[in-house]
């Protein structure tokens, strides 16, 4: 079953709506697609939408950390919102929660 990523652009903000499962099988597409979007547009903030995500493995953590490093190097920021309790545990155990600000909703994450 293919899991599709949806992207939304607002000025210099890229919002990435993540699928139900963020794993090794679909992270390759996420890396490729976001590389293209970031190379073609001036983006200084990435917002990850976890509101539909129920599962994430280490591949998902790798993508988040890569985008965090990329934004930090260019003076940008990465935020996220909508993480379930299960995804929140993965973010906490991996240390990602200390690097990225978490918000309750999209508008707060975009402005944050």
CSV table of N, CA, C and O in Angstrom, one decimal:
chain,number,residue,atom,x,y,z
A,1,UNK,N,0.8,-1.2,0.0
A,1,UNK,CA,0.0,0.0,0.0
A,1,UNK,C,0.9,1.2,0.0
A,1,UNK,O,1.7,1.4,0.8
A,2,UNK,N,0.7,2.1,-1.0
A,2,UNK,CA,1.5,3.3,-1.1
A,2,UNK,C,1.0,4.4,-0.1
A,2,UNK,O,-0.2,4.6,0.0
A,3,UNK,N,1.9,5.0,0.5
A,3,UNK,CA,1.5,6.1,1.4
A,3,UNK,C,2.0,7.4,0.8
A,3,UNK,O,3.2,7.6,0.5
A,4,UNK,N,1.1,8.3,0.6
A,4,UNK,CA,1.4,9.6,-0.1
A,4,UNK,C,1.7,10.7,0.9
A,4,UNK,O,1.0,10.8,1.9
A,5,UNK,N,2.7,11.5,0.6
A,5,UNK,CA,2.9,12.7,1.3
A,5,UNK,C,2.2,13.9,0.7
A,5,UNK,O,2.2,14.0,-0.6
A,6,UNK,N,1.7,14.8,1.5
A,6,UNK,CA,1.1,16.0,0.9
A,6,UNK,C,1.9,17.2,1.4
A,6,UNK,O,2.3,17.2,2.6
A,7,UNK,N,2.1,18.1,0.5
A,7,UNK,CA,2.9,19.3,0.8
A,7,UNK,C,2.1,20.6,0.7
A,7,UNK,O,1.2,20.6,-0.2
A,8,UNK,N,2.4,21.5,1.5
A,8,UNK,CA,1.7,22.8,1.5
A,8,UNK,C,2.7,23.9,1.7
A,8,UNK,O,3.6,23.8,2.5
A,9,UNK,N,2.7,24.9,0.8
A,9,UNK,CA,3.6,26.0,1.0
A,9,UNK,C,2.9,27.3,1.4
A,9,UNK,O,1.8,27.6,0.8
A,10,UNK,N,3.5,28.0,2.3
A,10,UNK,CA,3.0,29.3,2.7
A,10,UNK,C,4.2,30.2,2.9
A,10,UNK,O,5.0,30.1,3.8
A,11,UNK,N,4.3,31.1,1.9
A,11,UNK,CA,5.4,32.0,1.9
A,11,UNK,C,6.7,31.2,1.9
A,11,UNK,O,7.0,30.4,1.0
A,12,UNK,N,7.5,31.3,3.0
A,12,UNK,CA,8.7,30.6,3.1
A,12,UNK,C,8.6,29.3,4.0
A,12,UNK,O,9.6,28.9,4.5
A,13,UNK,N,7.4,28.9,4.2
A,13,UNK,CA,7.2,27.7,5.1
A,13,UNK,C,6.7,26.5,4.2
A,13,UNK,O,5.8,26.7,3.4
A,14,UNK,N,7.3,25.4,4.5
A,14,UNK,CA,6.9,24.1,3.8
A,14,UNK,C,6.3,23.2,4.9
A,14,UNK,O,6.9,22.9,5.9
A,15,UNK,N,5.0,22.9,4.7
A,15,UNK,CA,4.3,22.1,5.6
A,15,UNK,C,4.2,20.7,5.0
A,15,UNK,O,3.7,20.5,3.8
A,16,UNK,N,4.7,19.7,5.7
A,16,UNK,CA,4.7,18.3,5.2
A,16,UNK,C,3.7,17.5,6.0
A,16,UNK,O,3.8,17.3,7.2
A,17,UNK,N,2.6,17.1,5.3
A,17,UNK,CA,1.6,16.3,6.0
A,17,UNK,C,2.0,14.8,5.8
A,17,UNK,O,2.1,14.3,4.7
A,18,UNK,N,2.3,14.2,6.9
A,18,UNK,CA,2.8,12.8,6.9
A,18,UNK,C,1.7,11.8,6.9
A,18,UNK,O,0.6,12.0,7.4
A,19,UNK,N,2.0,10.6,6.3
A,19,UNK,CA,1.0,9.6,6.2
A,19,UNK,C,0.9,8.8,7.5
A,19,UNK,O,1.5,9.0,8.5
A,20,UNK,N,0.0,7.8,7.4
A,20,UNK,CA,-0.3,6.9,8.6
A,20,UNK,C,1.0,6.3,9.1
A,20,UNK,O,1.2,6.2,10.3
A,21,UNK,N,1.9,5.8,8.2
A,21,UNK,CA,3.1,5.1,8.6
A,21,UNK,C,4.3,5.8,8.0
A,21,UNK,O,4.3,6.1,6.8
A,22,UNK,N,5.2,6.2,8.8
A,22,UNK,CA,6.5,6.8,8.4
A,22,UNK,C,7.6,5.8,8.6
A,22,UNK,O,8.1,5.7,9.7
A,23,UNK,N,8.0,5.1,7.6
A,23,UNK,CA,8.9,4.0,7.8
A,23,UNK,C,9.9,3.9,6.6
A,23,UNK,O,9.9,4.8,5.7
A,24,UNK,N,10.8,2.9,6.6
A,24,UNK,CA,11.8,2.8,5.6
A,24,UNK,C,11.3,2.8,4.2
A,24,UNK,O,11.9,3.3,3.3
A,25,UNK,N,10.1,2.2,4.0
A,25,UNK,CA,9.5,2.1,2.7
A,25,UNK,C,9.1,3.4,2.0
A,25,UNK,O,9.2,3.5,0.8
A,26,UNK,N,8.7,4.4,2.8
A,26,UNK,CA,8.3,5.6,2.2
A,26,UNK,C,9.2,6.8,2.5
A,26,UNK,O,9.1,7.9,1.9
A,27,UNK,N,10.2,6.6,3.4
A,27,UNK,CA,11.1,7.7,3.7
A,27,UNK,C,12.0,8.1,2.6
A,27,UNK,O,12.4,9.3,2.4
A,28,UNK,N,12.3,7.2,1.7
A,28,UNK,CA,13.1,7.5,0.5
A,28,UNK,C,12.4,8.5,-0.3
A,28,UNK,O,12.9,9.5,-0.8
A,29,UNK,N,11.1,8.3,-0.5
A,29,UNK,CA,10.3,9.3,-1.3
A,29,UNK,C,10.2,10.6,-0.6
A,29,UNK,O,10.3,11.7,-1.2
A,30,UNK,N,10.1,10.6,0.7
A,30,UNK,CA,10.0,11.9,1.5
A,30,UNK,C,11.3,12.6,1.3
A,30,UNK,O,11.3,13.8,1.1
A,31,UNK,N,12.4,11.9,1.4
A,31,UNK,CA,13.7,12.6,1.2
A,31,UNK,C,13.9,13.2,-0.2
A,31,UNK,O,14.2,14.4,-0.3
A,32,UNK,N,13.5,12.4,-1.2
A,32,UNK,CA,13.7,12.9,-2.5
A,32,UNK,C,12.8,14.1,-2.8
A,32,UNK,O,13.2,15.1,-3.4
A,33,UNK,N,11.5,13.9,-2.4
A,33,UNK,CA,10.5,15.0,-2.7
A,33,UNK,C,10.9,16.3,-2.0
A,33,UNK,O,10.8,17.4,-2.5
A,34,UNK,N,11.3,16.2,-0.7
A,34,UNK,CA,11.6,17.4,0.0
A,34,UNK,C,12.9,18.0,-0.5
A,34,UNK,O,13.1,19.2,-0.5
A,35,UNK,N,13.9,17.2,-0.9
A,35,UNK,CA,15.1,17.7,-1.5
A,35,UNK,C,14.8,18.6,-2.7
A,35,UNK,O,15.3,19.7,-2.9
A,36,UNK,N,13.9,18.1,-3.6
A,36,UNK,CA,13.4,18.9,-4.7
A,36,UNK,C,12.8,20.2,-4.3
A,36,UNK,O,13.1,21.3,-4.8
A,37,UNK,N,11.8,20.1,-3.4
A,37,UNK,CA,11.1,21.3,-3.0
A,37,UNK,C,12.0,22.3,-2.3
A,37,UNK,O,11.9,23.5,-2.6
A,38,UNK,N,13.0,21.9,-1.5
A,38,UNK,CA,13.9,22.8,-0.9
A,38,UNK,C,14.9,23.4,-1.9
A,38,UNK,O,15.3,24.5,-1.7
A,39,UNK,N,15.2,22.7,-2.9
A,39,UNK,CA,16.2,23.2,-3.9
A,39,UNK,C,15.5,24.2,-4.8
A,39,UNK,O,16.2,25.1,-5.3
A,40,UNK,N,14.2,24.1,-5.0
A,40,UNK,CA,13.5,25.0,-5.9
A,40,UNK,C,12.8,26.2,-5.3
A,40,UNK,O,12.3,27.1,-5.9
A,41,UNK,N,12.8,26.2,-3.9
A,41,UNK,CA,12.1,27.2,-3.2
A,41,UNK,C,12.9,27.7,-2.1
A,41,UNK,O,13.7,27.0,-1.5
A,42,UNK,N,12.7,29.0,-1.7
A,42,UNK,CA,13.4,29.5,-0.5
A,42,UNK,C,12.5,29.1,0.7
A,42,UNK,O,11.4,29.7,0.8
A,43,UNK,N,12.9,28.2,1.5
A,43,UNK,CA,12.2,27.8,2.7
A,43,UNK,C,13.0,28.0,3.9
A,43,UNK,O,14.2,27.6,3.9
A,44,UNK,N,12.5,28.7,4.9
A,44,UNK,CA,13.2,28.9,6.1
A,44,UNK,C,12.5,28.2,7.3
A,44,UNK,O,13.0,28.4,8.5
A,45,UNK,N,11.4,27.5,7.1
A,45,UNK,CA,10.8,26.8,8.1
A,45,UNK,C,10.1,25.5,7.5
A,45,UNK,O,9.4,25.6,6.5
A,46,UNK,N,10.3,24.4,8.2
A,46,UNK,CA,9.6,23.2,7.8
A,46,UNK,C,8.7,22.8,9.0
A,46,UNK,O,9.2,22.8,10.1
A,47,UNK,N,7.5,22.5,8.7
A,47,UNK,CA,6.5,22.1,9.7
A,47,UNK,C,6.1,20.6,9.3
A,47,UNK,O,5.6,20.4,8.2
A,48,UNK,N,6.3,19.7,10.2
A,48,UNK,CA,5.9,18.4,10.1
A,48,UNK,C,4.5,18.2,10.7
A,48,UNK,O,4.4,18.4,11.9
A,49,UNK,N,3.5,17.7,10.0
A,49,UNK,CA,2.2,17.4,10.5
A,49,UNK,C,2.1,15.9,10.8
A,49,UNK,O,2.0,15.1,9.8
A,50,UNK,N,2.0,15.6,12.0
A,50,UNK,CA,1.9,14.2,12.5
A,50,UNK,C,0.5,13.8,12.8
A,50,UNK,O,0.3,12.7,13.4
A,51,UNK,N,-0.5,14.6,12.5
A,51,UNK,CA,-1.8,14.4,12.9
A,51,UNK,C,-2.5,13.0,12.4
A,51,UNK,O,-3.4,12.5,13.1
A,52,UNK,N,-2.0,12.5,11.3
A,52,UNK,CA,-2.5,11.2,10.8
A,52,UNK,C,-1.5,10.1,11.0
A,52,UNK,O,-1.8,9.0,10.6
A,53,UNK,N,-0.4,10.3,11.6
A,53,UNK,CA,0.7,9.3,11.7
A,53,UNK,C,0.5,8.5,13.0
A,53,UNK,O,0.4,9.0,14.1
A,54,UNK,N,0.5,7.2,12.8
A,54,UNK,CA,0.3,6.3,13.9
A,54,UNK,C,1.6,5.5,14.2
A,54,UNK,O,1.7,4.9,15.3
A,55,UNK,N,2.5,5.4,13.2
A,55,UNK,CA,3.7,4.6,13.4
A,55,UNK,C,4.9,5.3,12.7
A,55,UNK,O,4.7,5.9,11.6
A,56,UNK,N,6.0,5.3,13.4
A,56,UNK,CA,7.2,5.9,12.9
A,56,UNK,C,8.4,5.1,13.4
A,56,UNK,O,8.5,4.7,14.5
A,57,UNK,N,9.3,4.7,12.4
A,57,UNK,CA,10.5,4.0,12.9
A,57,UNK,C,11.7,4.9,12.7
A,57,UNK,O,11.6,6.1,12.5
A,58,UNK,N,12.9,4.3,12.8
A,58,UNK,CA,14.2,5.0,12.8
A,58,UNK,C,14.4,5.8,11.5
A,58,UNK,O,15.1,6.8,11.5
A,59,UNK,N,13.8,5.3,10.4
A,59,UNK,CA,14.0,6.0,9.1
A,59,UNK,C,13.3,7.3,9.2
A,59,UNK,O,13.8,8.3,8.7
A,60,UNK,N,12.2,7.4,9.8
A,60,UNK,CA,11.5,8.7,10.0
A,60,UNK,C,12.3,9.6,10.9
A,60,UNK,O,12.4,10.8,10.6
A,61,UNK,N,12.9,9.1,11.9
A,61,UNK,CA,13.7,9.9,12.8
A,61,UNK,C,14.9,10.5,12.0
A,61,UNK,O,15.3,11.6,12.1
A,62,UNK,N,15.5,9.6,11.1
A,62,UNK,CA,16.6,10.1,10.3
A,62,UNK,C,16.2,11.2,9.4
A,62,UNK,O,16.9,12.2,9.2
A,63,UNK,N,15.0,11.2,8.8
A,63,UNK,CA,14.5,12.3,7.9
A,63,UNK,C,14.4,13.5,8.7
A,63,UNK,O,14.8,14.6,8.3
A,64,UNK,N,13.7,13.4,9.9
A,64,UNK,CA,13.5,14.6,10.7
A,64,UNK,C,14.9,15.2,11.1
A,64,UNK,O,15.0,16.5,11.0
A,65,UNK,N,15.8,14.4,11.5
A,65,UNK,CA,17.1,14.9,11.9
A,65,UNK,C,17.8,15.6,10.8
A,65,UNK,O,18.5,16.6,10.9
A,66,UNK,N,17.7,15.0,9.6
A,66,UNK,CA,18.4,15.5,8.4
A,66,UNK,C,17.8,16.9,8.1
A,66,UNK,O,18.6,17.9,7.8
A,67,UNK,N,16.5,17.0,8.1
A,67,UNK,CA,15.9,18.3,7.8
A,67,UNK,C,16.1,19.3,8.9
A,67,UNK,O,16.3,20.5,8.6
A,68,UNK,N,16.2,18.9,10.1
A,68,UNK,CA,16.6,19.8,11.2
A,68,UNK,C,18.0,20.4,11.0
A,68,UNK,O,18.2,21.6,11.1
A,69,UNK,N,19.0,19.5,10.7
A,69,UNK,CA,20.3,20.0,10.4
A,69,UNK,C,20.4,20.9,9.2
A,69,UNK,O,21.1,21.9,9.3
A,70,UNK,N,19.6,20.6,8.2
A,70,UNK,CA,19.6,21.4,7.0
A,70,UNK,C,19.1,22.8,7.3
A,70,UNK,O,19.6,23.8,6.9
A,71,UNK,N,18.0,22.9,8.0
A,71,UNK,CA,17.4,24.2,8.4
A,71,UNK,C,18.3,24.9,9.3
A,71,UNK,O,18.4,26.1,9.2
A,72,UNK,N,18.8,24.3,10.3
A,72,UNK,CA,19.7,24.9,11.3
A,72,UNK,C,20.9,25.6,10.6
A,72,UNK,O,21.3,26.7,10.9
A,73,UNK,N,21.5,24.8,9.6
A,73,UNK,CA,22.7,25.3,8.9
A,73,UNK,C,22.3,26.6,8.1
A,73,UNK,O,23.2,27.4,7.9
A,74,UNK,N,21.1,26.7,7.6
A,74,UNK,CA,20.7,27.9,6.8
A,74,UNK,C,20.0,28.9,7.6
A,74,UNK,O,19.4,29.9,7.1
A,75,UNK,N,19.9,28.8,9.0
A,75,UNK,CA,19.3,29.7,9.8
A,75,UNK,C,17.8,29.6,9.9
A,75,UNK,O,17.1,30.4,10.4
A,76,UNK,N,17.3,28.4,9.5
A,76,UNK,CA,15.9,28.1,9.5
A,76,UNK,C,15.5,27.4,10.7
A,76,UNK,O,16.2,27.2,11.7
A,77,UNK,N,14.2,26.9,10.7
A,77,UNK,CA,13.7,26.2,11.9
A,77,UNK,C,12.8,25.1,11.4
A,77,UNK,O,12.1,25.1,10.4
A,78,UNK,N,12.6,24.0,12.3
A,78,UNK,CA,11.7,22.9,12.1
A,78,UNK,C,10.8,22.8,13.3
A,78,UNK,O,11.3,22.8,14.4
A,79,UNK,N,9.5,22.7,13.0
A,79,UNK,CA,8.5,22.5,14.1
A,79,UNK,C,7.6,21.4,13.7
A,79,UNK,O,7.7,20.9,12.6
A,80,UNK,N,6.9,20.9,14.6
A,80,UNK,CA,5.9,19.8,14.4
A,80,UNK,C,4.7,20.0,15.2
A,80,UNK,O,4.7,20.7,16.2
A,81,UNK,N,3.6,19.3,14.7
A,81,UNK,CA,2.4,19.3,15.5
A,81,UNK,C,1.6,18.0,15.2
A,81,UNK,O,1.9,17.3,14.3
A,82,UNK,N,0.7,17.8,16.1
A,82,UNK,CA,-0.2,16.6,16.0
A,82,UNK,C,0.3,15.3,16.3
A,82,UNK,O,-0.3,14.3,15.9
A,83,UNK,N,1.4,15.2,17.0
A,83,UNK,CA,2.0,13.9,17.3
A,83,UNK,C,1.1,13.1,18.4
A,83,UNK,O,0.8,13.7,19.4
A,84,UNK,N,0.8,11.9,18.0
A,84,UNK,CA,0.0,11.0,19.0
A,84,UNK,C,0.9,10.6,20.1
A,84,UNK,O,2.2,10.9,20.1
A,85,UNK,N,0.4,10.0,21.1
A,85,UNK,CA,1.2,9.5,22.3
A,85,UNK,C,2.3,8.6,21.8
A,85,UNK,O,3.4,8.7,22.3
A,86,UNK,N,1.9,7.6,20.9
A,86,UNK,CA,2.9,6.7,20.5
A,86,UNK,C,4.0,7.3,19.7
A,86,UNK,O,5.2,7.1,19.9
A,87,UNK,N,3.7,8.2,18.8
A,87,UNK,CA,4.7,8.9,18.0
A,87,UNK,C,5.5,9.8,18.9
A,87,UNK,O,6.7,10.0,18.8
A,88,UNK,N,4.8,10.4,19.9
A,88,UNK,CA,5.5,11.3,20.9
A,88,UNK,C,6.6,10.5,21.7
A,88,UNK,O,7.6,11.1,22.0
A,89,UNK,N,6.3,9.3,22.0
A,89,UNK,CA,7.3,8.4,22.7
A,89,UNK,C,8.5,8.2,21.9
A,89,UNK,O,9.6,8.3,22.3
A,90,UNK,N,8.3,7.9,20.6
A,90,UNK,CA,9.4,7.7,19.7
A,90,UNK,C,10.2,9.0,19.6
A,90,UNK,O,11.5,9.0,19.6
A,91,UNK,N,9.6,10.2,19.4
A,91,UNK,CA,10.3,11.4,19.4
A,91,UNK,C,11.1,11.7,20.6
A,91,UNK,O,12.2,12.2,20.6
A,92,UNK,N,10.5,11.3,21.8
A,92,UNK,CA,11.2,11.5,23.1
A,92,UNK,C,12.4,10.6,23.2
A,92,UNK,O,13.5,11.1,23.6
A,93,UNK,N,12.2,9.4,22.9
A,93,UNK,CA,13.3,8.4,23.0
A,93,UNK,C,14.4,8.7,22.1
A,93,UNK,O,15.6,8.4,22.4
A,94,UNK,N,14.2,9.3,20.9
A,94,UNK,CA,15.2,9.6,20.0
A,94,UNK,C,15.9,10.9,20.2
A,94,UNK,O,16.9,11.2,19.7
A,95,UNK,N,15.3,11.7,21.1
A,95,UNK,CA,15.9,13.0,21.4
A,95,UNK,C,15.4,14.1,20.5
A,95,UNK,O,15.7,15.3,20.7
A,96,UNK,N,14.6,13.8,19.5
A,96,UNK,CA,14.0,14.8,18.6
A,96,UNK,C,13.2,15.9,19.3
A,96,UNK,O,13.2,17.0,18.9
A,97,UNK,N,12.5,15.4,20.3
A,97,UNK,CA,11.6,16.4,21.0
A,97,UNK,C,12.4,17.6,21.6
A,97,UNK,O,11.8,18.6,21.8
A,98,UNK,N,13.6,17.4,21.9
A,98,UNK,CA,14.5,18.5,22.5
A,98,UNK,C,14.9,19.4,21.4
A,98,UNK,O,15.3,20.6,21.7
A,99,UNK,N,14.9,19.0,20.1
A,99,UNK,CA,15.4,19.8,19.0
A,99,UNK,C,14.4,20.6,18.3
A,99,UNK,O,14.7,21.7,17.8
A,100,UNK,N,13.2,20.1,18.3
A,100,UNK,CA,12.1,20.8,17.5
A,100,UNK,C,10.9,21.2,18.5
A,100,UNK,O,10.6,20.4,19.4
A,101,UNK,N,10.4,22.3,18.2
A,101,UNK,CA,9.3,22.8,19.0
A,101,UNK,C,8.0,22.0,18.6
A,101,UNK,O,7.8,21.8,17.4
A,102,UNK,N,7.2,21.7,19.6
A,102,UNK,CA,5.9,20.9,19.3
A,102,UNK,C,4.8,21.9,19.6
A,102,UNK,O,4.8,22.6,20.5
A,103,UNK,N,3.8,21.8,18.7
A,103,UNK,CA,2.6,22.6,18.8
A,103,UNK,C,1.4,21.8,18.8
A,103,UNK,O,1.4,20.6,18.3
A,104,UNK,N,0.2,22.3,19.2
A,104,UNK,CA,-1.0,21.6,19.2
A,104,UNK,C,-1.7,21.6,17.9
A,104,UNK,O,-2.5,20.7,17.5
A,105,UNK,N,-1.5,22.7,17.1
A,105,UNK,CA,-2.2,22.8,15.8
A,105,UNK,C,-1.3,23.4,14.8
A,105,UNK,O,-0.2,24.0,15.1
A,106,UNK,N,-1.7,23.4,13.5
A,106,UNK,CA,-1.0,23.8,12.4
A,106,UNK,C,-0.6,25.3,12.5
A,106,UNK,O,0.5,25.7,12.2
A,107,UNK,N,-1.6,26.1,12.7
A,107,UNK,CA,-1.4,27.6,12.7
A,107,UNK,C,-0.3,28.0,13.7
A,107,UNK,O,0.6,28.8,13.4
A,108,UNK,N,-0.3,27.4,14.9
A,108,UNK,CA,0.7,27.7,15.9
A,108,UNK,C,2.1,27.2,15.5
A,108,UNK,O,3.1,27.9,15.6
A,109,UNK,N,2.2,26.1,14.8
A,109,UNK,CA,3.4,25.5,14.3
A,109,UNK,C,4.0,26.4,13.2
A,109,UNK,O,5.2,26.6,13.1
A,110,UNK,N,3.1,26.9,12.3
A,110,UNK,CA,3.6,27.7,11.2
A,110,UNK,C,4.1,29.1,11.7
A,110,UNK,O,5.2,29.5,11.3
A,111,UNK,N,3.5,29.6,12.7
A,111,UNK,CA,3.9,30.9,13.3
A,111,UNK,C,5.1,30.8,14.2
A,111,UNK,O,6.0,31.6,14.2
A,112,UNK,N,5.0,29.7,15.0
A,112,UNK,CA,6.0,29.4,16.1
A,112,UNK,C,7.3,29.8,15.8
A,112,UNK,O,8.2,30.1,16.4
